[in-house]
XYZ file of C-alpha atoms in Angstrom:
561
model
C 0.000 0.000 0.000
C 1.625 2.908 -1.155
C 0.464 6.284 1.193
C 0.369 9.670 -0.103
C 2.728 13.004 1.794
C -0.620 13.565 3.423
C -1.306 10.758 4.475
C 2.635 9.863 5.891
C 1.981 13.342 7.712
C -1.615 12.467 9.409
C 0.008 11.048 12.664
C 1.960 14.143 13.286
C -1.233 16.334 12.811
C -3.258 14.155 14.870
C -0.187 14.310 17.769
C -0.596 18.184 17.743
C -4.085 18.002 17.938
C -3.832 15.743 20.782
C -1.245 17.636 22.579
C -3.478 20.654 22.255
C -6.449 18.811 23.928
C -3.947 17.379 26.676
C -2.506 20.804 27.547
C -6.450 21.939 27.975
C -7.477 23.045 31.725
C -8.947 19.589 32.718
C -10.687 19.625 36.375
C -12.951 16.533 35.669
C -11.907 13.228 37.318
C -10.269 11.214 34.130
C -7.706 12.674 32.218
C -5.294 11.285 30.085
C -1.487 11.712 31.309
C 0.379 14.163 28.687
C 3.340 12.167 28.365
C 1.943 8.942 28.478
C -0.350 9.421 25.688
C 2.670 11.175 23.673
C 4.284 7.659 24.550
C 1.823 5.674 23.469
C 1.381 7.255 20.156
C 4.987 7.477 19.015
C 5.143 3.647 19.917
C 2.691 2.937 17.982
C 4.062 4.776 14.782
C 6.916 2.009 15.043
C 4.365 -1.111 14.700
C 5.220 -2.763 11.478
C 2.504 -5.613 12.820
C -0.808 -5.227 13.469
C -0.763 -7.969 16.049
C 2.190 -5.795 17.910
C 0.024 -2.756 17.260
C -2.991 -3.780 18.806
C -1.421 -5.535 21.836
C 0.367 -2.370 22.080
C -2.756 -0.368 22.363
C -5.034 -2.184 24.585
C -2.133 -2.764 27.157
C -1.261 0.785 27.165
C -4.695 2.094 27.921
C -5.796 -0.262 29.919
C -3.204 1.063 32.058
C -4.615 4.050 32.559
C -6.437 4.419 36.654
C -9.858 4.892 34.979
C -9.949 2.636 32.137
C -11.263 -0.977 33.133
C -11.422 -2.624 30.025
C -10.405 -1.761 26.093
C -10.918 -3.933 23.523
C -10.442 -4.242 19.386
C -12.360 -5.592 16.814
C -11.385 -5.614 12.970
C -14.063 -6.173 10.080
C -13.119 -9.404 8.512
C -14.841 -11.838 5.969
C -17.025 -14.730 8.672
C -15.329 -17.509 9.584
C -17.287 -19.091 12.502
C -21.351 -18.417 11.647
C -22.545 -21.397 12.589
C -21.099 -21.170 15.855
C -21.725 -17.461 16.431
C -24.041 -16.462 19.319
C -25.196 -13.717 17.282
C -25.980 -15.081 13.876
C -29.310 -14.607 14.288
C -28.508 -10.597 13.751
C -26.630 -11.067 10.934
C -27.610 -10.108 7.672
C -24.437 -9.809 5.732
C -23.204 -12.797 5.907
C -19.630 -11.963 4.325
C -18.510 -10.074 6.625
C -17.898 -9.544 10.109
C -16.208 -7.941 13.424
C -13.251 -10.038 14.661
C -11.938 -9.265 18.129
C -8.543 -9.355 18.092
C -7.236 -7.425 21.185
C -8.630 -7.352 24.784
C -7.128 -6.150 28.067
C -8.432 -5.100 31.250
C -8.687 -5.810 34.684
C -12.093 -6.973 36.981
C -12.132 -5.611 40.334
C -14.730 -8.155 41.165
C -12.525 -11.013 40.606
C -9.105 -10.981 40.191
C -9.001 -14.454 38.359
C -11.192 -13.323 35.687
C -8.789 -12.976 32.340
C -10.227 -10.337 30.490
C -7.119 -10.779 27.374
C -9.287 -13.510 26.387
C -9.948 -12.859 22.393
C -12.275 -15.994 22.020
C -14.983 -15.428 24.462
C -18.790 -14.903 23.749
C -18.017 -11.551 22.267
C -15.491 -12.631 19.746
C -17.537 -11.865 16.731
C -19.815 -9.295 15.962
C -21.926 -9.006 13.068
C -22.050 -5.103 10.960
C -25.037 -3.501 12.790
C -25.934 -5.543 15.675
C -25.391 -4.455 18.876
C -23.532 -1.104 19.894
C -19.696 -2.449 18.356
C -21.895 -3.618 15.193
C -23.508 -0.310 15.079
C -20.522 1.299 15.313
C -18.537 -0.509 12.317
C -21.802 -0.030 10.429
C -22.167 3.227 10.390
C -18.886 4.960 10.833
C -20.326 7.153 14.195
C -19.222 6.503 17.654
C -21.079 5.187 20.040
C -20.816 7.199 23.745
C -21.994 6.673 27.082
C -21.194 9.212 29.584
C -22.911 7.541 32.265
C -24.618 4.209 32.310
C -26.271 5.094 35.276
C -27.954 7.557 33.644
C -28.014 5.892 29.945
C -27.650 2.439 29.773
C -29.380 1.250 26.316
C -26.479 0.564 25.014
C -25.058 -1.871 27.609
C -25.877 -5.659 26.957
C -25.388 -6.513 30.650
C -25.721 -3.383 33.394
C -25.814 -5.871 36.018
C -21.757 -6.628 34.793
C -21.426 -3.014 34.602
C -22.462 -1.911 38.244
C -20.828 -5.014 39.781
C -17.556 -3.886 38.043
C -18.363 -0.052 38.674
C -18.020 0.620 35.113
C -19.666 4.246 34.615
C -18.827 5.148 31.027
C -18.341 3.671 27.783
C -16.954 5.285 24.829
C -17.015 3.157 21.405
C -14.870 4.613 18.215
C -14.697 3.785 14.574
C -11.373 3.392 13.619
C -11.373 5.059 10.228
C -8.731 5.505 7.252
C -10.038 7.399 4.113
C -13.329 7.410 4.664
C -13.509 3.046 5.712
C -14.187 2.273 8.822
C -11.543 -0.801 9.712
C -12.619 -1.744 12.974
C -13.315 -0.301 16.167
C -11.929 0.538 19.516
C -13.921 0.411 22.901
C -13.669 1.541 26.331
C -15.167 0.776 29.836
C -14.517 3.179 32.235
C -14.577 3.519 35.725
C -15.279 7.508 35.820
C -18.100 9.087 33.770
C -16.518 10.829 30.072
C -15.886 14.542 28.972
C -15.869 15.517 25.611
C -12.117 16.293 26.222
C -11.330 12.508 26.728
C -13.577 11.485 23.691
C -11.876 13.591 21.626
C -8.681 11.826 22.992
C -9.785 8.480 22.336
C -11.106 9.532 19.010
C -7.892 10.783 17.688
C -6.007 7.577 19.157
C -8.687 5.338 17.393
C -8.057 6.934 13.609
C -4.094 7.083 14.279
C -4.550 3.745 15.515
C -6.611 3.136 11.645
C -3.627 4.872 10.095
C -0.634 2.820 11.566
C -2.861 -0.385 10.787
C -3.118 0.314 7.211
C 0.899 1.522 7.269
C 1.548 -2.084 9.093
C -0.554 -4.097 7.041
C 1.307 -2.977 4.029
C 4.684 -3.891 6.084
C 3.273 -7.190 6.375
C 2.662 -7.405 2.928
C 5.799 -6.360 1.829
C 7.303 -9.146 4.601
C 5.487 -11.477 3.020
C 5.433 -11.023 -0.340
C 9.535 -10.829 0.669
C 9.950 -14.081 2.159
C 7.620 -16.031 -1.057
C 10.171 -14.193 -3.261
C 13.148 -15.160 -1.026
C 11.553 -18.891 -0.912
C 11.121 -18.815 -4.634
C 14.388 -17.914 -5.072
C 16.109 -20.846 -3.207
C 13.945 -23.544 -4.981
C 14.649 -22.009 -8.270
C 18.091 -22.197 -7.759
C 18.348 -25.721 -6.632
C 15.742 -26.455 -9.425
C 18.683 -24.682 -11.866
C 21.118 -27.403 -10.943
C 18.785 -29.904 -11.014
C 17.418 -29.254 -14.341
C 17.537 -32.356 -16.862
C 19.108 -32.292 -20.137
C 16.542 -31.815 -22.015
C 13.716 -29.336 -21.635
C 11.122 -30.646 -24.007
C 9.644 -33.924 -25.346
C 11.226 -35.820 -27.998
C 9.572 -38.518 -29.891
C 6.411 -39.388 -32.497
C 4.679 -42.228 -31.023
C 1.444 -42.765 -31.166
C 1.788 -43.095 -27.044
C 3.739 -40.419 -26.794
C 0.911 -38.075 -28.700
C -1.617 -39.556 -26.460
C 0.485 -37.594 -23.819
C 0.266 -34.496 -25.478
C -3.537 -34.401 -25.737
C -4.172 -35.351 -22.270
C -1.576 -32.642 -21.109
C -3.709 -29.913 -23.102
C -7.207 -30.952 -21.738
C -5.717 -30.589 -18.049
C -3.442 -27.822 -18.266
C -5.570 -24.934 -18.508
C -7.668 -26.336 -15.462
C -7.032 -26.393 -11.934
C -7.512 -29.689 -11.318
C -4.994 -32.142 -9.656
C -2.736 -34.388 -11.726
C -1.541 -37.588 -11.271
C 1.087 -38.854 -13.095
C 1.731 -42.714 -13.210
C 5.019 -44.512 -15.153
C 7.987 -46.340 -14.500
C 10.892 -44.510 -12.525
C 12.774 -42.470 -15.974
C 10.279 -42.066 -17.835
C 9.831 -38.181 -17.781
C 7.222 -37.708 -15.330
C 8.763 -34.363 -14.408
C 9.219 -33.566 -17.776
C 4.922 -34.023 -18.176
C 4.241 -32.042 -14.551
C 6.596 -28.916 -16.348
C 4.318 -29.025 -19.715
C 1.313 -28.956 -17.637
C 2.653 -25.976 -15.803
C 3.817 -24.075 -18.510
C 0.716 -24.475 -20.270
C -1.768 -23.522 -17.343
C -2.813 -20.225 -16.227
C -0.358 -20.507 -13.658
C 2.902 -20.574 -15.935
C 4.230 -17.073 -14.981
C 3.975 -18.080 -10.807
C 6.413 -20.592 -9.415
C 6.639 -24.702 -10.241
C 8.258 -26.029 -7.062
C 9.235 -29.961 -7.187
C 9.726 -31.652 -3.758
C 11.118 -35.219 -3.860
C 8.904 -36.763 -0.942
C 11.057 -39.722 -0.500
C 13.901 -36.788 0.104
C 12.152 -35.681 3.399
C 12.820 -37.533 6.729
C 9.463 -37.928 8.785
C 10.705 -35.891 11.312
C 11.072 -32.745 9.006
C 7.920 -33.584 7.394
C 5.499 -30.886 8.697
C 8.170 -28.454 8.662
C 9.821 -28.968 5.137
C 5.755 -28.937 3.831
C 4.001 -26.166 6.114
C 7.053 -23.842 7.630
C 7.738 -23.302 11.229
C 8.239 -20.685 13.821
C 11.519 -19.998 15.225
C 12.208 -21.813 18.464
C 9.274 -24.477 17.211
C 11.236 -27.460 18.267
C 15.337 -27.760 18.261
C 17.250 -26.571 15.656
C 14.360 -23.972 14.139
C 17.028 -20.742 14.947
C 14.609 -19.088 12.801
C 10.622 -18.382 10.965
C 10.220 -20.335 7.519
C 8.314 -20.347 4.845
C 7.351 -24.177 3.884
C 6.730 -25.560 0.498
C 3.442 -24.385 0.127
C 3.752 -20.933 1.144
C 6.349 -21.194 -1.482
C 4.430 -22.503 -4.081
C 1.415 -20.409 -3.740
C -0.373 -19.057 -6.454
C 1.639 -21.438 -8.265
C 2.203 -25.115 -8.873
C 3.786 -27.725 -6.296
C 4.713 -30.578 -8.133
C 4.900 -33.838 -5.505
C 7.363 -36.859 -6.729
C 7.688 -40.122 -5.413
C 4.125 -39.077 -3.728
C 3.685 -43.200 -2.613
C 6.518 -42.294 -0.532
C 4.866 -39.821 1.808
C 4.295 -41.704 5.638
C 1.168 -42.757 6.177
C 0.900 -40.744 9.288
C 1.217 -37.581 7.292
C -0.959 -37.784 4.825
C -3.662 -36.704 6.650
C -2.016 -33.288 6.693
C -1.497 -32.965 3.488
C -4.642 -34.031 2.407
C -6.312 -31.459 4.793
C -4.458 -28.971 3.056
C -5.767 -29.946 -0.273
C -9.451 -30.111 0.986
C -9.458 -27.061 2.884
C -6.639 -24.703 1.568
C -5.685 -24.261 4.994
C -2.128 -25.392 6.761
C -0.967 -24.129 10.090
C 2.716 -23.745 10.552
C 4.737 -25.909 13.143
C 5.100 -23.927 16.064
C 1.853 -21.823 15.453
C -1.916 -21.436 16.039
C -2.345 -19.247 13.367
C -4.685 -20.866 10.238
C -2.955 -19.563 6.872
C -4.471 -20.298 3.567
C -2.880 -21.152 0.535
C -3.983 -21.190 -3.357
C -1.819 -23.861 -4.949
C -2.303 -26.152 -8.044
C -0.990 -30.225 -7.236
C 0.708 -31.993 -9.665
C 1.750 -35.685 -7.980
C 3.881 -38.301 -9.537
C 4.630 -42.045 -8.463
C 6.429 -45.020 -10.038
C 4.159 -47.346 -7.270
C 0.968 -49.012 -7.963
C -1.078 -47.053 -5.164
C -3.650 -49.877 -5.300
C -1.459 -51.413 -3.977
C -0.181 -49.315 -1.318
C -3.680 -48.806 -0.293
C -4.354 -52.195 0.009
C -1.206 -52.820 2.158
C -2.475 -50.243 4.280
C 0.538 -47.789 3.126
C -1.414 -45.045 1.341
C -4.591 -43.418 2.009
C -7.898 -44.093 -0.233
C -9.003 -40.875 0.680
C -6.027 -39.074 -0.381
C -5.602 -41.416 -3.370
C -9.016 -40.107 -4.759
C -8.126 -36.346 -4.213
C -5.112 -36.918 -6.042
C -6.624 -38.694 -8.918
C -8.473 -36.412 -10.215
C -6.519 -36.485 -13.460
C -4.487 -39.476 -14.282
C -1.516 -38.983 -17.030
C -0.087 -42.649 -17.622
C 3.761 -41.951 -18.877
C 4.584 -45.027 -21.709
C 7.871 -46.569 -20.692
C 10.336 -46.881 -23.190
C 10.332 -50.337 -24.352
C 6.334 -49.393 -25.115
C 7.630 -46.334 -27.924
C 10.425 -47.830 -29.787
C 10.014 -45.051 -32.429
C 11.369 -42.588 -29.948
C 14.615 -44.367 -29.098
C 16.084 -43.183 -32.444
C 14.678 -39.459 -31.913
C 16.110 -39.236 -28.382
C 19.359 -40.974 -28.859
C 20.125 -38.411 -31.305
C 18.992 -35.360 -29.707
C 21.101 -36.491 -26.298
C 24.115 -36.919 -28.444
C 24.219 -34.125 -29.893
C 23.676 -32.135 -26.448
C 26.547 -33.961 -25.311
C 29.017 -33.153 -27.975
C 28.359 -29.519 -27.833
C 28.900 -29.417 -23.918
C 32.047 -30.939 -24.659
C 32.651 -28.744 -27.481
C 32.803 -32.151 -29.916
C 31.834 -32.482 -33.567
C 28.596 -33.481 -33.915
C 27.594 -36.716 -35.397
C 24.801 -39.153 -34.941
C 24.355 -42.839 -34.386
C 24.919 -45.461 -37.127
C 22.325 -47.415 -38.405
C 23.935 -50.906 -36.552
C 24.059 -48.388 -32.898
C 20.056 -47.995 -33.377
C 19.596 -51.379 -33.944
C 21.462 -52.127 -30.786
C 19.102 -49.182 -28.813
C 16.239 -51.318 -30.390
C 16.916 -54.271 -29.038
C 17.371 -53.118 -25.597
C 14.492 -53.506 -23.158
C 15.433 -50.463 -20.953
C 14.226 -50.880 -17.714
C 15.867 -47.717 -17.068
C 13.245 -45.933 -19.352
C 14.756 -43.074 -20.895
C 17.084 -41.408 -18.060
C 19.106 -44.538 -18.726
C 19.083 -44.184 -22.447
C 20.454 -40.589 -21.448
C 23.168 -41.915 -19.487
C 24.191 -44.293 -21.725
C 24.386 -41.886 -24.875
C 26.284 -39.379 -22.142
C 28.908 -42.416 -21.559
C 28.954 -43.391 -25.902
C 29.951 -39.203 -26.385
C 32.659 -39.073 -23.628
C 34.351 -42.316 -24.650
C 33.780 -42.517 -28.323
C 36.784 -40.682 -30.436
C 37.980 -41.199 -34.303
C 39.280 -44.655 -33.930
C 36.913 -45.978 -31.900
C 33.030 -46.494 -32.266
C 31.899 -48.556 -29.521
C 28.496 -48.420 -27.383
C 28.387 -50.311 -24.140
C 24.461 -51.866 -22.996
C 24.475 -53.545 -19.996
C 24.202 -57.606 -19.759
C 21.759 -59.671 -17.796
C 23.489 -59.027 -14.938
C 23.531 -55.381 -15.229
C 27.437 -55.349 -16.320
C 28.288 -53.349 -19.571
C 28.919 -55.387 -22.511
C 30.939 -53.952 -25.002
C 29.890 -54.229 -28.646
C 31.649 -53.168 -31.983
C 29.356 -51.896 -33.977
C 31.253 -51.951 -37.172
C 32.866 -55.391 -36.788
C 30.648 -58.540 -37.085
C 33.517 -60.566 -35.258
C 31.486 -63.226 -32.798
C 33.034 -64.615 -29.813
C 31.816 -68.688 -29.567
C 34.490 -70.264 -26.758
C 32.627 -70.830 -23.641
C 32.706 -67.964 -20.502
C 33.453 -68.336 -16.996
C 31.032 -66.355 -14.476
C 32.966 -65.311 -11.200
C 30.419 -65.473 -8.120
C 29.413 -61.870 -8.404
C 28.306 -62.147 -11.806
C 26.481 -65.448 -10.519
C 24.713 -63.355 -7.658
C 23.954 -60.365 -10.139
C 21.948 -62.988 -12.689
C 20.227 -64.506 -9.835
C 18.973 -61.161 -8.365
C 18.517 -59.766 -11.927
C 16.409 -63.295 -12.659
C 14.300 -62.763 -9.144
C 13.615 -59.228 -10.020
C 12.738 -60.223 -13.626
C 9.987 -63.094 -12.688
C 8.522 -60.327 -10.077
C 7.700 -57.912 -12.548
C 6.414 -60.688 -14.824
C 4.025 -61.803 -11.824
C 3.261 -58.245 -10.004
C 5.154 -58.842 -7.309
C 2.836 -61.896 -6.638
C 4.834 -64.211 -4.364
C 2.707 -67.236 -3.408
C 0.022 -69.561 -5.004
C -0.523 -70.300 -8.662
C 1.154 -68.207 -11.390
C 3.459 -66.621 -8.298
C 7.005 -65.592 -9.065
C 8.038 -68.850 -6.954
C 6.034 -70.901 -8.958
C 7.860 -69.487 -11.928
C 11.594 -70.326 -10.583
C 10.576 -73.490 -9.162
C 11.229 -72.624 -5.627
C 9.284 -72.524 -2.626
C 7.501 -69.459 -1.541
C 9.317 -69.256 1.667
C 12.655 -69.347 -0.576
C 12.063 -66.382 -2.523
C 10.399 -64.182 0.452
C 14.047 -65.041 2.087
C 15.921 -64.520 -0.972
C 14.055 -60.751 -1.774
C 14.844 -59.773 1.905
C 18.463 -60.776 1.378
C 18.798 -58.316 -1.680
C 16.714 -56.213 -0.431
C 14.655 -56.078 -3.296
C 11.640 -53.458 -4.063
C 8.785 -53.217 -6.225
């Protein structure tokens, strides 16, 4: 919020005012202290939060011998109407009063906390009582004495058992709005002199709110930037080789259309494929083709985040939260809002979280670790997983719930082996990225290296199709021409493409090679079967060995779907 000379100046007009009024002849039985009001209003010209601001002013006036209780409410949109005590004199609907400051002291009871903001007068609908009346119409409310006015008080038997005698009730107003308003109970009846006090201290009070709530805007909008910033840079190292799709499959087109029906929604995506093959790559197109392409993609790797970091990495937290948080920070939502947060490896979020995060995509809301305070956030989901999350949800790993708010969308990325026609294409284009980084001449594959690439099954999809073109540029020179694809047992075998010379005497397998085709052959008749283990058409049944065999053989490797 940008404020005009006039405006910047206000506070010091309003001070000379005041100081005028406070230097007045005053014989009546409340006054306000000259310096402590001079106090109180240069304090509050340093508030750069409205929280600080209005603790600042209740506490300060409360303090005062004839003041019993001041309170604050700001007009807000309604949050809590069908819990309100007073909804039945609402008629807005939208709108509301929100206490947000209260201090004061009962000489009745002593026990009695009267800093309490979520009491029965925590909300107040525009018009309804005297605080609603107030907001509603932009005139004060006063009460000089109750004893011999009291229409305005809801409960005169609280006010004589507390001795209250006057009540004075302010808009707080900045060009022409009314932004809430500030009430007193006092013990001593009021002179025009101390209303026009309190009504000077109520529209400075307006002023330095709208001067902090741009500060906290500009805070805000600092630390998104700032948060931005740092994923953008780590998403700068991290970027892949290549920054578009490659290929002309009919599988691969099938992509493409289902990335331009989603992208200029809001819906959530979920993309399902094999681990390499360019889910990332799909959740970027999606982005940069949505409405959202000019606000910020940020990628988390869930399988990245310990569980103990969980909330925090996700939501933010407030400094001194738990040990270790030295300082406030913004999470990943707060970073990706208003733009796109693309979840990977989303199967890999702990169960015991994901009721968190689906909260978040239900309600918009989050709260940050370490604070009470309910923020909300406008952010598009993209997810990604190489799991089947049937699965997962059948084993109890992954919530149904969760699964279905995700899947709004499905994108199913083709693995490699599915698209042969793009292993040509992409071979190509990463060779001839390589040779320029290494400032090579270009060149392309021969027609018996494609072949080869062909033939290949790449369970790697096409990351490993990228590292193995990287390894073919950095070895391959003038005299020799020769692309390594790994074995059966996941060793590279070496293969001269222009020599047709075969090798037939017999080969020796040391016991390493032995253990890598035995885990390579387990892992192979798991995929064939689904990772079904016992019974008919089981991956034991298909080595012919027992069940109990292979469940002690895949713990041994530690093998994973």
């Amino acid at each position: 919020m940008l404020l005009s000379t006039v405006e910047l100046f206000l506070p010091i007009v309003l001070a000379i005012t005041l100081l005028y009024l406070l230097s007045m002849n005053m014989d009546n039985a409340f006054h306000f202290n000259n310096d402590a009001v001079q106090s109180l209003l240069l304090e509050m010209g340093q508030q750069r939060t409205t929280k600080s601001l209005f603790d600042l002013v209740v506490s300060k006036l409360s303090q005062f011998k004839h003041i019993s209780l001041v309170r604050i409410w700001l007009k807000a949109k309604g949050d809590v109407c069908s819990e309100c005590l007073v909804a039945d004199e609402c008629y807005d609907k939208n709108s509301c009063l929100h206490l947000v400051a209260s201090a004061g002291k009962s000489i009745y009871n002593d026990s009695e906390d009267w800093s309490r903001i979520n009491g029965a007068h925590k909300r107040f609908p525009l018009g309804a009582r005297k605080v609603g009346h107030i907001a509603a119409t932009g005139e004060p409310v006063v009460v000089p004495s109750i004893e011999e006015d009291s229409k305005w008080i809801a409960h005169p038997e609280w006010a004589k058992k507390e001795g209250i005698k006057g009540f004075a009730g302010q808009p707080m107003l900045f060009q022409g709005e009314v932004l809430g308003v500030l009430a007193v109970f006092t013990l001593s009846e009021l002179t025009p002199q101390v209303l026009d006090v309190l009504r000077i201290i109520a529209n400075h009070a307006a002023s330095t709110l709208a001067n902090a709530e741009a500060f906290e805007k500009i805070s805000q909008l600092k630390k998104q930037l700032e948060g931005e910033n740092e994923f953008l840079r780590k998403e700068l190292s991290n970027t892949s080789s290549y920054g578009r799709f490659i290929g002309k499959s009919a599988a691969l087109q099938h992509v493409f259309k289902q990335i331009e029906l989603v992208a200029a929604t809001d819906a959530n995506v979920l993309i399902l494929g094999e681990s390499g093959t360019g889910k990332e790559l799909v959740a970027r197109e999606v982005h940069a083709r949505s409405q959202r392409k000019n606000k910020p993609l940020i990628k988390v790797n869930c399988a990245s985040i310990s569980r103990e970091l969980f909330a925090s990495e996700f939501f933010g937290h407030t400094r001194g939260a738990f040990t270790g948080a030295v300082s406030h920070r913004e999470g990943l939502f707060a970073a990706a809002h208003t733009g796109t947060l693309f979840l990977d490896e989303i199967g890999e979020i702990p169960i015991e979280y994901q009721a968190q995060l689906l909260r978040v995509l239900q309600e918009r809301e989050y709260q940050r670790v370490g604070e009470e305070q309910t923020r909300t956030v406008d952010t598009r989901i993209i997810a990604a997983t190489n799991k089947n999350l049937h699965l997962e949800i059948e084993k109890g790993n992954f919530r149904e719930d969760l699964y279905f708010r995700l899947n709004v969308f499905p994108i199913v990325v083709p693995p490699l082996r599915e698209r042969p026609e793009d292993i040509e294409p992409l071979a190509n284009y990463f060779l001839a990225r390589c040779l320029e980084n290494m400032n090579r001449p270009s060149r392309q594959f021969s027609s018996e290296h494609i072949q080869q690439l062909m033939e290949y099954r790449w369970p790697g999809n096409v990351r490993e199709l990228q590292n193995i073109v990287e390894r073919f540029a950095i070895s391959s020179n003038a005299e020799s021409n020769h692309l390594e694809l790994p074995n059966a047992s996941g060793a590279l075998q070496e293969k001269n493409a222009s020599s047709d010379v075969s090798h037939n005497h017999e080969r020796l397998f040391t016991e390493q090679e032995v253990k890598q085709l035995q885990i390579e052959n387990t892992k192979r008749a798991l995929e064939r079967c689904n990772w079904k283990i016992y019974g008919p058409n089981g991956a034991a049944e298909l080595l012919g060995i027992k069940a109990t065999t292979l469940a002690t053989r895949i713990k041994k490797y530690n093998l994973a779907k």
